[in-house]
mmCIF file of C-alpha atoms and ligand atoms in Angstrom:
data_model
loop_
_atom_site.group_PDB
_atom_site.id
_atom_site.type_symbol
_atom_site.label_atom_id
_atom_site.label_comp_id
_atom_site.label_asym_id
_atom_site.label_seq_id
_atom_site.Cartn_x
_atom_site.Cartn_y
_atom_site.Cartn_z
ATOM 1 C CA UNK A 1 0.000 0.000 0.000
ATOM 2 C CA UNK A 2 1.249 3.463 -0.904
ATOM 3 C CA UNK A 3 0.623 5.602 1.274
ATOM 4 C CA UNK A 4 1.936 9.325 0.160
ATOM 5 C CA UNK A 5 0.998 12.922 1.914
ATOM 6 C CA UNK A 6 -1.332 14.888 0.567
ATOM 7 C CA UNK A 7 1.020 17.524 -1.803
ATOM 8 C CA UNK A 8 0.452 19.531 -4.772
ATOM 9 C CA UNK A 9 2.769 17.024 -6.713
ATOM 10 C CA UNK A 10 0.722 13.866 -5.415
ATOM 11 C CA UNK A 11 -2.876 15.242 -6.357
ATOM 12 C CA UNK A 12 -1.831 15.871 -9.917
ATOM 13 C CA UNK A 13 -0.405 12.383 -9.400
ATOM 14 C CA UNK A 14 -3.999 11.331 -8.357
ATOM 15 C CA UNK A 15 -5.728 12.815 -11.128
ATOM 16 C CA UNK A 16 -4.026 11.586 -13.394
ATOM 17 C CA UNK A 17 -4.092 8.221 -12.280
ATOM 18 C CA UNK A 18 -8.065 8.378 -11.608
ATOM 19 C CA UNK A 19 -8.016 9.407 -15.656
ATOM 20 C CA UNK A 20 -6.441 6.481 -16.838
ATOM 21 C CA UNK A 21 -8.859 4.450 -14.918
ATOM 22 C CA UNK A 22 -6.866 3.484 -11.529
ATOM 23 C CA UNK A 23 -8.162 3.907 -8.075
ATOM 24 C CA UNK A 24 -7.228 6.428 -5.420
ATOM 25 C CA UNK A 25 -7.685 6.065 -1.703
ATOM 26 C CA UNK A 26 -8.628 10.419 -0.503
ATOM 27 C CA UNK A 27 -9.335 12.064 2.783
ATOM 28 C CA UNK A 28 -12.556 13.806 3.576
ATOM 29 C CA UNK A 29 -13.725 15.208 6.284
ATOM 30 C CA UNK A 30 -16.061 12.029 7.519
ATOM 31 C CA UNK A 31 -13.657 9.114 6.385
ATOM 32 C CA UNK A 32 -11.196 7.982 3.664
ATOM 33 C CA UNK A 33 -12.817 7.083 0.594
ATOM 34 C CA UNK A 34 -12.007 4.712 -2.553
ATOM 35 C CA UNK A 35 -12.457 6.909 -5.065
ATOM 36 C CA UNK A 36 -12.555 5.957 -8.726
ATOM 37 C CA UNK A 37 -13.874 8.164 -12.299
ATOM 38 C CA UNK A 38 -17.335 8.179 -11.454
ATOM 39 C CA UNK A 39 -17.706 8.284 -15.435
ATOM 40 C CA UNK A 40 -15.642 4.893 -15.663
ATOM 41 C CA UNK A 41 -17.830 1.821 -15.456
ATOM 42 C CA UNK A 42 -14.625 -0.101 -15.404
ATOM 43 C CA UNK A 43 -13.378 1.772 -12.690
ATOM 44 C CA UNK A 44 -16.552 2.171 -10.915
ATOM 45 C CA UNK A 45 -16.257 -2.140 -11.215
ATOM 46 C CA UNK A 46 -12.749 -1.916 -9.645
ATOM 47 C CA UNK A 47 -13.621 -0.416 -6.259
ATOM 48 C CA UNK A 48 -16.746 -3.319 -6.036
ATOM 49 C CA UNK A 49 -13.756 -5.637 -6.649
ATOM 50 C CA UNK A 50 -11.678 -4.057 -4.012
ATOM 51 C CA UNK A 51 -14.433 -3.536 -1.287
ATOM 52 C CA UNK A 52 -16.044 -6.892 -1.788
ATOM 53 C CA UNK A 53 -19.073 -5.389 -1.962
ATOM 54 C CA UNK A 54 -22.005 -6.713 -3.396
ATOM 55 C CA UNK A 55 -23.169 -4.941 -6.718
ATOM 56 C CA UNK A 56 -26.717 -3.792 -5.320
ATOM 57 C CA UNK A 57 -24.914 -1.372 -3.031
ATOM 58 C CA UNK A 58 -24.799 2.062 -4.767
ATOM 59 C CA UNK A 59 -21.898 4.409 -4.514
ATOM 60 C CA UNK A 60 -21.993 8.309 -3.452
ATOM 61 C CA UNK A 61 -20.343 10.545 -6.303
ATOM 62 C CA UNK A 62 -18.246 13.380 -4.844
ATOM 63 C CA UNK A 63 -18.175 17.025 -6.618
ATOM 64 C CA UNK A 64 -16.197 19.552 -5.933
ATOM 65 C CA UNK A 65 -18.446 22.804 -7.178
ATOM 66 C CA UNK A 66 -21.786 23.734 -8.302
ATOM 67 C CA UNK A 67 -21.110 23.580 -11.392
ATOM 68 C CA UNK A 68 -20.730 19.580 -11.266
ATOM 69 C CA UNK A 69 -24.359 19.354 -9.804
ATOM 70 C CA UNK A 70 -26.110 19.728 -12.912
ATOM 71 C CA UNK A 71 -23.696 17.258 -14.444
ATOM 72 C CA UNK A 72 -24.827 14.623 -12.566
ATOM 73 C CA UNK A 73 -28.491 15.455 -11.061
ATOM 74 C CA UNK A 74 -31.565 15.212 -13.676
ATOM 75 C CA UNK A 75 -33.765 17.528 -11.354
ATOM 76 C CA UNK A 76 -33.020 19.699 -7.567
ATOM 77 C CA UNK A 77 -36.483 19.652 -5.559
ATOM 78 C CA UNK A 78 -36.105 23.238 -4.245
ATOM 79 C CA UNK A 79 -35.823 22.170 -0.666
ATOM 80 C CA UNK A 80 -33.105 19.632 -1.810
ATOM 81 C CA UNK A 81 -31.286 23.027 -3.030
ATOM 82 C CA UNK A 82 -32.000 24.772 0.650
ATOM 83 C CA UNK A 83 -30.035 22.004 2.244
ATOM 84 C CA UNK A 84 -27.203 21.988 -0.122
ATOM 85 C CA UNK A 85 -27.145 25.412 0.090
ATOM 86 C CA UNK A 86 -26.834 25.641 4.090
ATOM 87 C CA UNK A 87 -24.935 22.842 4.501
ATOM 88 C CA UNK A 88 -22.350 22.104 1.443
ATOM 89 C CA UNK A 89 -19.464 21.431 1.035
ATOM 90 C CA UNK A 90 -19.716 19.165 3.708
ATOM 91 C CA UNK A 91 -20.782 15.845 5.720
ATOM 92 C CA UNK A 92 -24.216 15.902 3.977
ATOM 93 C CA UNK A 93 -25.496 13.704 0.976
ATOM 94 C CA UNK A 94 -28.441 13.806 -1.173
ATOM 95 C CA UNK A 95 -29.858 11.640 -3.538
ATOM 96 C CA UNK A 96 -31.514 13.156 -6.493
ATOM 97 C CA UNK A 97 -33.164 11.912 -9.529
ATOM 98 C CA UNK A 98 -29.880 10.731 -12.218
ATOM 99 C CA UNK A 99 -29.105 12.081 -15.115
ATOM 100 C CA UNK A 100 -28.563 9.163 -18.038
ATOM 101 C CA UNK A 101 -24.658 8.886 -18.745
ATOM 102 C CA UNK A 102 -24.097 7.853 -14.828
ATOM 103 C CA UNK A 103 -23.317 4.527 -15.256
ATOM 104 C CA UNK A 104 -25.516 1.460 -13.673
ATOM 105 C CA UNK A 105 -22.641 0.347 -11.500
ATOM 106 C CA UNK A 106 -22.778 3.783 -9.931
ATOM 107 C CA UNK A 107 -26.169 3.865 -8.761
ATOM 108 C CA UNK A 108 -26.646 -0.051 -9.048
ATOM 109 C CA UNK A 109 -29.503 0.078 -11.147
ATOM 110 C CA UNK A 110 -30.984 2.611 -9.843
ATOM 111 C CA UNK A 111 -32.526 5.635 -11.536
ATOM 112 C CA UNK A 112 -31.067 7.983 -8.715
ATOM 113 C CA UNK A 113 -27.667 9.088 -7.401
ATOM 114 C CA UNK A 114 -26.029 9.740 -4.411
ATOM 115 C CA UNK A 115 -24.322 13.240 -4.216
ATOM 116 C CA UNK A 116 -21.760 15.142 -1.835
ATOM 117 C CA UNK A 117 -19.566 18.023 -1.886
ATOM 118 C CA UNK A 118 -16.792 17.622 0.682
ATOM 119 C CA UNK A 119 -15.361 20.572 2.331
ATOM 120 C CA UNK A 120 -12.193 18.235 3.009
ATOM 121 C CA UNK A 121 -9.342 21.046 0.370
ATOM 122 C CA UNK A 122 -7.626 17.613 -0.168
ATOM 123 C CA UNK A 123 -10.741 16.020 -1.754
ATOM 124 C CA UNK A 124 -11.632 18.565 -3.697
ATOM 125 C CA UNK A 125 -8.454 19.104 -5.118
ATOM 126 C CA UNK A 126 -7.931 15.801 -6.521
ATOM 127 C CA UNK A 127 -11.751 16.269 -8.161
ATOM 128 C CA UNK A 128 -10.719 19.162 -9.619
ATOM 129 C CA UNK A 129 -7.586 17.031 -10.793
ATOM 130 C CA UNK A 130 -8.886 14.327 -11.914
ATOM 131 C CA UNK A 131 -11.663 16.962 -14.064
ATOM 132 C CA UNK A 132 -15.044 14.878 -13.385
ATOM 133 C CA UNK A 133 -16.926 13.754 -10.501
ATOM 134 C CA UNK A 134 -15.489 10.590 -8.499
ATOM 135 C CA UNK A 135 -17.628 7.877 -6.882
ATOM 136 C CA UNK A 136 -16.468 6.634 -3.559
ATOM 137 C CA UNK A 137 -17.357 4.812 -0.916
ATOM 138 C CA UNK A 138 -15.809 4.532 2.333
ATOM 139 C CA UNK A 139 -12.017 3.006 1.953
ATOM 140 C CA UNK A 140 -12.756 -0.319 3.581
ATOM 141 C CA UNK A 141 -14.348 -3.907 2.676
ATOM 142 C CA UNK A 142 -17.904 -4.788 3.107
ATOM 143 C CA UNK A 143 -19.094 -4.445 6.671
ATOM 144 C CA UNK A 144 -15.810 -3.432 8.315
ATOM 145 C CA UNK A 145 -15.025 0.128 9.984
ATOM 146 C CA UNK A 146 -14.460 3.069 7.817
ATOM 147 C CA UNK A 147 -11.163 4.208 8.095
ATOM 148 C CA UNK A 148 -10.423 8.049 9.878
ATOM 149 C CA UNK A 149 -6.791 8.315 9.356
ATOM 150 C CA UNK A 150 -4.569 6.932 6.365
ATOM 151 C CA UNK A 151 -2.953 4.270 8.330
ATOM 152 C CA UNK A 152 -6.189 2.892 9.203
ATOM 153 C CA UNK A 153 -7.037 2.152 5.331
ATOM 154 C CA UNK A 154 -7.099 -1.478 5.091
ATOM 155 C CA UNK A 155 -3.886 -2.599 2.756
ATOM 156 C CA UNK A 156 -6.657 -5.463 1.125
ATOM 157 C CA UNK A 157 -8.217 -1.895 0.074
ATOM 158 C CA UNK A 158 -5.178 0.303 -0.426
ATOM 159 C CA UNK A 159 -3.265 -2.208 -2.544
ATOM 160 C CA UNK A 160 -6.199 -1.992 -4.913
ATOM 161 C CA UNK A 161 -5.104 1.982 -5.676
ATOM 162 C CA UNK A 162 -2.600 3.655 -7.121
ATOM 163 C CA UNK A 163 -1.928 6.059 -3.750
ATOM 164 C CA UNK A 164 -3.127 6.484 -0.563
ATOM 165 C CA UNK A 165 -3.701 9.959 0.184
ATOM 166 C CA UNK A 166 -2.887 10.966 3.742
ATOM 167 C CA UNK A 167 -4.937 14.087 4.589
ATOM 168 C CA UNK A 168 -4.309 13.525 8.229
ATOM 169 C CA UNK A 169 -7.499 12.801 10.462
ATOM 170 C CA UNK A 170 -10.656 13.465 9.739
ATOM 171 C CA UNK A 171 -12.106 15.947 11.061
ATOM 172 C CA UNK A 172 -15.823 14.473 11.443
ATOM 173 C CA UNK A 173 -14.995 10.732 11.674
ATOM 174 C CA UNK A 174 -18.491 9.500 11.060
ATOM 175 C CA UNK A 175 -19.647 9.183 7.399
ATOM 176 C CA UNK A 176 -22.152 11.451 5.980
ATOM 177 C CA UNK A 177 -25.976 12.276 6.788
ATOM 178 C CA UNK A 178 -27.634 10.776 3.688
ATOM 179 C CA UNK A 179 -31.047 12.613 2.397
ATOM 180 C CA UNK A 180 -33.242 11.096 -0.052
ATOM 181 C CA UNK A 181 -34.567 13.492 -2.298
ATOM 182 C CA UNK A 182 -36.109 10.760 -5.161
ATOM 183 C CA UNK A 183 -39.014 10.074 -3.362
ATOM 184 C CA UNK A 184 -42.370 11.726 -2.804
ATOM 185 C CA UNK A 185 -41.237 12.841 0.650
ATOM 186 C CA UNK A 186 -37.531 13.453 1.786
ATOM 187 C CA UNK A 187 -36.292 10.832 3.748
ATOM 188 C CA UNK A 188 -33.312 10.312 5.691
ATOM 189 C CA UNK A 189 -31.448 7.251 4.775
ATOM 190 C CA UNK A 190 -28.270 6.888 7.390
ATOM 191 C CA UNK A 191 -27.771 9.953 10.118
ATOM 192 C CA UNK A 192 -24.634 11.533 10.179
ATOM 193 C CA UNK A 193 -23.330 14.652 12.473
ATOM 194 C CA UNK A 194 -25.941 16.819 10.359
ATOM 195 C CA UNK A 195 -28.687 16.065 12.597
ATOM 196 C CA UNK A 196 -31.729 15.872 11.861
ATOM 197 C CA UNK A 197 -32.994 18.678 13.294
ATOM 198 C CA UNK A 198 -30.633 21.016 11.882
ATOM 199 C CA UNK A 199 -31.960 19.959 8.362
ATOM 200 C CA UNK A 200 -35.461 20.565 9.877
ATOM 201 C CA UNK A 201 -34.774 23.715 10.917
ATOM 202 C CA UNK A 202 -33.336 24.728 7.359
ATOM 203 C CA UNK A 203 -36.149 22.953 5.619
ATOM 204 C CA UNK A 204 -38.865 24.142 7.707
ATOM 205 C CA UNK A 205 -40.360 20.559 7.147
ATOM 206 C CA UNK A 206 -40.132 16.868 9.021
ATOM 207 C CA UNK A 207 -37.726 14.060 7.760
ATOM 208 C CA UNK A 208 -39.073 10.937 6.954
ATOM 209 C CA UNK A 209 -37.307 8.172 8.373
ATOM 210 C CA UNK A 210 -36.398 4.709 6.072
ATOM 211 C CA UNK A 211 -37.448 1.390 7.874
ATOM 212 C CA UNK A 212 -35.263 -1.419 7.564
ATOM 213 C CA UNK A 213 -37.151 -3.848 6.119
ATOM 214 C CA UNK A 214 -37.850 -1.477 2.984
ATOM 215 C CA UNK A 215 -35.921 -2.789 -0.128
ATOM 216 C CA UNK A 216 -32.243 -2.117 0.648
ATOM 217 C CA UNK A 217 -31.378 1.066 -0.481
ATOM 218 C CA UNK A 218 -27.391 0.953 0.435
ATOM 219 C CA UNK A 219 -24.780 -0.563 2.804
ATOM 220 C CA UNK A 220 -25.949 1.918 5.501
ATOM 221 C CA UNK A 221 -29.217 0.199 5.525
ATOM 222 C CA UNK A 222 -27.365 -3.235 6.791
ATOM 223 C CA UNK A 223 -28.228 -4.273 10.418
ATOM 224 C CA UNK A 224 -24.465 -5.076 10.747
ATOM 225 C CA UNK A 225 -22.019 -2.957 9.446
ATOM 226 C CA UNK A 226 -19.206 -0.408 10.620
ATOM 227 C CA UNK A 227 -17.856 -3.554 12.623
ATOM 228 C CA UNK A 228 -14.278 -3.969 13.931
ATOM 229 C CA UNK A 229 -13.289 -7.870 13.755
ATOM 230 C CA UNK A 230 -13.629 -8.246 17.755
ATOM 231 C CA UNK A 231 -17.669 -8.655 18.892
ATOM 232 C CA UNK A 232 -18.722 -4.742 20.539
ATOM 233 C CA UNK A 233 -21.505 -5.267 23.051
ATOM 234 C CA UNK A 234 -22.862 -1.934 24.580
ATOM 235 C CA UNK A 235 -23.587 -1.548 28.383
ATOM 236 C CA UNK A 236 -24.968 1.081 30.520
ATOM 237 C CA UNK A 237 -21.697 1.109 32.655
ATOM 238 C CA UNK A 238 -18.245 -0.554 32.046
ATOM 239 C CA UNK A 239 -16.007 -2.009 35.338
ATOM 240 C CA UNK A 240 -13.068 -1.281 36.554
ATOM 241 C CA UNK A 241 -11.479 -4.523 34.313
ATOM 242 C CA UNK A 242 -13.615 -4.009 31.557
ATOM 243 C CA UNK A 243 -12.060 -2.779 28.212
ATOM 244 C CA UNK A 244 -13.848 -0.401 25.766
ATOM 245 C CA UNK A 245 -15.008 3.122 25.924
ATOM 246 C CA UNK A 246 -16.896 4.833 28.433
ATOM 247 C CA UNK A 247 -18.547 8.333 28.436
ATOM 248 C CA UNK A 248 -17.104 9.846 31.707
ATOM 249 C CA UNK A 249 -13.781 9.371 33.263
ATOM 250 C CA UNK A 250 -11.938 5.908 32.651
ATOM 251 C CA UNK A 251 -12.092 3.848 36.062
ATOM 252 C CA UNK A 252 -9.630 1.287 34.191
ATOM 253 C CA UNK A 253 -6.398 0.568 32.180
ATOM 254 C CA UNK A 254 -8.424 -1.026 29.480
ATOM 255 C CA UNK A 255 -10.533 2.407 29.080
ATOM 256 C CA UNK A 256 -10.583 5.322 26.765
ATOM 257 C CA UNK A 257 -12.929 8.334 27.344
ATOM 258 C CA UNK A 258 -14.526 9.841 24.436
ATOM 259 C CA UNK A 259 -16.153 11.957 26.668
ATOM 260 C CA UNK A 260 -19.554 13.293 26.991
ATOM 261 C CA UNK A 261 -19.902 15.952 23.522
ATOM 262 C CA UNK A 262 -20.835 14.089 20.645
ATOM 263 C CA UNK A 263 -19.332 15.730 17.662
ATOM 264 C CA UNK A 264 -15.873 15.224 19.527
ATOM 265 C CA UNK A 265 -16.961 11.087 20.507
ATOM 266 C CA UNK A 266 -18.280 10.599 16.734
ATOM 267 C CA UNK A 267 -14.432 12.220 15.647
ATOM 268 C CA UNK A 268 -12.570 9.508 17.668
ATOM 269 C CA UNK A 269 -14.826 6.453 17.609
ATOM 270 C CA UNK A 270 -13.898 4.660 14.641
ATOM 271 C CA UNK A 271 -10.021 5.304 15.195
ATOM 272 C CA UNK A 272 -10.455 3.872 18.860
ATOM 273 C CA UNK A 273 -12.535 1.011 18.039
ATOM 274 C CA UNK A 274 -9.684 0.344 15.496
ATOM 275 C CA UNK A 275 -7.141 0.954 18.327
ATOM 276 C CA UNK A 276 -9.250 -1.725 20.285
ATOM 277 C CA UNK A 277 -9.647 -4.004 17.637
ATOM 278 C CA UNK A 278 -5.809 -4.689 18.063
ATOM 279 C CA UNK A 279 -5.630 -5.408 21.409
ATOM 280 C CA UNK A 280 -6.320 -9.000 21.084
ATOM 281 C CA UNK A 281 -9.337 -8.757 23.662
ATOM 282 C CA UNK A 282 -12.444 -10.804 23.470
ATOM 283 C CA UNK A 283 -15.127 -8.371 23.359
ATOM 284 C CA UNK A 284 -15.364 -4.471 23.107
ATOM 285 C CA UNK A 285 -17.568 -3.171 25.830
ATOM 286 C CA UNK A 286 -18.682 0.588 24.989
ATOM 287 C CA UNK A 287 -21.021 2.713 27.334
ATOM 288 C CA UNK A 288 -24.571 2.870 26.208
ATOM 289 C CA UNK A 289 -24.213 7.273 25.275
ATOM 290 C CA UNK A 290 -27.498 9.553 25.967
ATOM 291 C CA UNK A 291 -31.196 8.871 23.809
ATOM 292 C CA UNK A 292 -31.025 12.390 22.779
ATOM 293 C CA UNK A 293 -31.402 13.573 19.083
ATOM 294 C CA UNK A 294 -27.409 14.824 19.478
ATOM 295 C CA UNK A 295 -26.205 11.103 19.279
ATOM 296 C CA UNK A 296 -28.625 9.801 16.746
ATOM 297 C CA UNK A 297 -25.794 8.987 14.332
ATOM 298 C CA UNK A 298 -23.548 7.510 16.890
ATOM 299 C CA UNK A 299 -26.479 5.708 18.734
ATOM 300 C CA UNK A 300 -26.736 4.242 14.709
ATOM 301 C CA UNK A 301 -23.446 3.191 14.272
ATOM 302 C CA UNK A 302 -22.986 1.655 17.729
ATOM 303 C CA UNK A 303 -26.066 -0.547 17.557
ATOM 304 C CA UNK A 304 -24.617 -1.550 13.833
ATOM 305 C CA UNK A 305 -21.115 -2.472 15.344
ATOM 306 C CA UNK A 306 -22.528 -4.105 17.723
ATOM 307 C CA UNK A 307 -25.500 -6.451 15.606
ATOM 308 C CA UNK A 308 -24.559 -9.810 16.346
ATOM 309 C CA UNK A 309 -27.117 -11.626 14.120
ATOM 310 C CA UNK A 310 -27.360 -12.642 10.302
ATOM 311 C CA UNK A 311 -24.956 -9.911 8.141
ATOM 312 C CA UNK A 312 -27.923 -8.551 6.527
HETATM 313 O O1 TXA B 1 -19.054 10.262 4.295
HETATM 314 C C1 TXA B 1 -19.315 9.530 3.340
HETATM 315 O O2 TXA B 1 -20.434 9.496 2.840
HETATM 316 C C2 TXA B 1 -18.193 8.643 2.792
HETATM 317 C C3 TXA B 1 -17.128 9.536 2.156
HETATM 318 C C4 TXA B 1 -16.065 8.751 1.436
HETATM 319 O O3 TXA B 1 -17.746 10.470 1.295
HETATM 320 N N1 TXA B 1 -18.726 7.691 1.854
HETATM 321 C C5 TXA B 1 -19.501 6.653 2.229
HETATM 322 O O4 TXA B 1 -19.887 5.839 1.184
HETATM 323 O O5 TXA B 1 -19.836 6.445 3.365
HETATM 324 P P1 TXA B 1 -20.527 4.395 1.374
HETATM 325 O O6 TXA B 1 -20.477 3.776 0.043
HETATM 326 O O7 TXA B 1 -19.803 3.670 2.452
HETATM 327 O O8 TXA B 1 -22.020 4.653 1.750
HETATM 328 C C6 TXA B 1 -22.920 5.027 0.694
HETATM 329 C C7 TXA B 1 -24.313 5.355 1.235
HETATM 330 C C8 TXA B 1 -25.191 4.168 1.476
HETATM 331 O O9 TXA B 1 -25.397 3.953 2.822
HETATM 332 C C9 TXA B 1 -26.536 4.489 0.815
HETATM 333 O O10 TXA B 1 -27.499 4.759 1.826
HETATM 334 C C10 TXA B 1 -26.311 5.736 0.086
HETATM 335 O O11 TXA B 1 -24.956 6.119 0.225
HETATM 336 N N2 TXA B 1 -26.656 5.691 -1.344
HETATM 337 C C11 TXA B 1 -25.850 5.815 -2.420
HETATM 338 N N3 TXA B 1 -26.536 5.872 -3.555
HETATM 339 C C12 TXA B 1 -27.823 5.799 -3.220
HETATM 340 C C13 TXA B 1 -29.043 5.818 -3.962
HETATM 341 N N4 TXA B 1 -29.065 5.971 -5.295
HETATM 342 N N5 TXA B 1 -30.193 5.704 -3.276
HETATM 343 C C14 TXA B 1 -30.185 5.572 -1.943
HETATM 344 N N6 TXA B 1 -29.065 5.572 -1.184
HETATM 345 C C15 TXA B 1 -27.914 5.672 -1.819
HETATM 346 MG MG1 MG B 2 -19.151 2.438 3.924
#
């Protein structure tokens, strides 16, 4: 795996390479991503390859200005446009209606696409690089934890790619709020650190909510996903032997505090449940965190680390 710092010289590197049809491994501000020529079925195949990820899952295509929106969306319900407008570039992604030359491996089959502007400088620089949109998902297989830092990317992943970008931590650590715009009524599809309030607020209107056993829509949708390799079980209160992550101060050597603010818990949990992950233990123990709308997205990912039945 090739892992490189972010410089000028290596994001011309990048472009070029996503041109010719190779893969690159970016930073954004939620996680690293596999990114590949969103207008490059071949490619597009490639990172499916990579991620061992079944073909029904679709991918999110990144922009890097407005400009790239109408390349890729067939039609912007006006209060779609509000929340882009408030809250891009950043951790937020819509899906919109498609417009025909997005290739079926994209969407997988469907007749909408994913979309997201990152505010990450290194992401869109290597869009603008590479000179078309570039559909990634997050840089690890099927089910496993998206990685926060470039030493976390998985080398089964990063061999795949020409370079590994390393854009230093990410800044948001939990992948983005996805908002489905294709339907009759805007739905939210995976929360993120955009809460869904916020997006109330801004669209003066109430979020749907997808059920789980609708069709699945993406990976997100998965009962188990976001998983390190050890089993996580969550608990209202971890012991003094216990090892895993607790809300409040540590009361053990096994114990790392995210603390008690959840934008600075969802930027640390993946890279400490990847820390734990190595420590040989039996079982990850993590402290249940507050039912308040604040943690709905790590509340999410927790409960989908933690799903011990049937991977589906
Ligand atoms: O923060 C992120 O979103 C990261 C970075 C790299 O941008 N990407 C990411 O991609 O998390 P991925 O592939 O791991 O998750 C893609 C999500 C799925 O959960 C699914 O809900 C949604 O995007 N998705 C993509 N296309 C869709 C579509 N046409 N309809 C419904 N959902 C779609
Ligand atoms: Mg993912």
């Amino acid at each position: 795996m090739n892992i490189v710092p972010a410089t000028h010289e290596a994001i011309e590197q990048a472009g070029e390479a996503l041109r010719a049809g190779q893969l690159v491994v970016i930073p954004t501000e939620t996680v690293y991503g596999l990114a590949a020529d969103a207008t490059n079925a071949e490619a597009v195949r490639a990172v499916f390859t990579a991620k061992q990820r079944p073909a029904d899952n679709p991918l999110i295509v990144h922009i890097a200005d407005w400009g790239q929106l109408g390349d890729v969306a067939a039609k912007i319900p006006p209060v779609a446009l509000e929340l882009m407008e408030h809250f891009w570039p950043g951790p937020l992604t819509v899906v919109l209606p498609k417009l025909k030359w997005i290739p079926e491996e994209v969407t997988a089959g469907l007749d909408s696409v994913a979309v997201r502007m990152p505010t990450h400088p290194v992401a869109r620089e290597v869009i603008r690089a590479a000179g078309r949109p570039l559909a990634a998902p997050s840089a690890n297989r099927f089910m496993q934890l998206s990685p926060t830092r470039a030493d976390h990317v998985d080398p089964n992943i990063g061999d795949f790619a020409a370079m590994v970008l390393d854009g230093g931590p990410c800044e948001v650590g939990l992948e983005s709020t996805v908002v489905d715009f294709s339907g009759d009524r805007p739905k939210l599809l995976r929360p993120g650190v955009i809460s869904r309030q916020s997006m109330e607020l801004v669209m003066g209107s109430e979020l749907d909510t997808a059920v789980s056993d609708e069709p699945k829509k993406g990976p997100g949708m998965y009962r188990r996903h976001y998983a390190p390799r050890t089993p996580v079980r969550l608990v209202s209160k971890l012991g003094p032997e216990d090892v895993g992550i607790v809300l409040g101060n540590a009361t053990g050597p096994g114990q790392i505090s995210l603390g008690d603010d959840a934008d600075a818990y969802s930027a640390h949990l993946y890279e400490t449940l990847y820390d734990l992950d190595r420590k040989g233990v039996a079982e990850i123990l993590v402290e249940i965190p507050p039912q308040t709308p604040e943690w709905e997205a790590v509340q999410d990912r927790l409960r989908k680390a933690s799903h011990s039945g049937p991977e589906d």
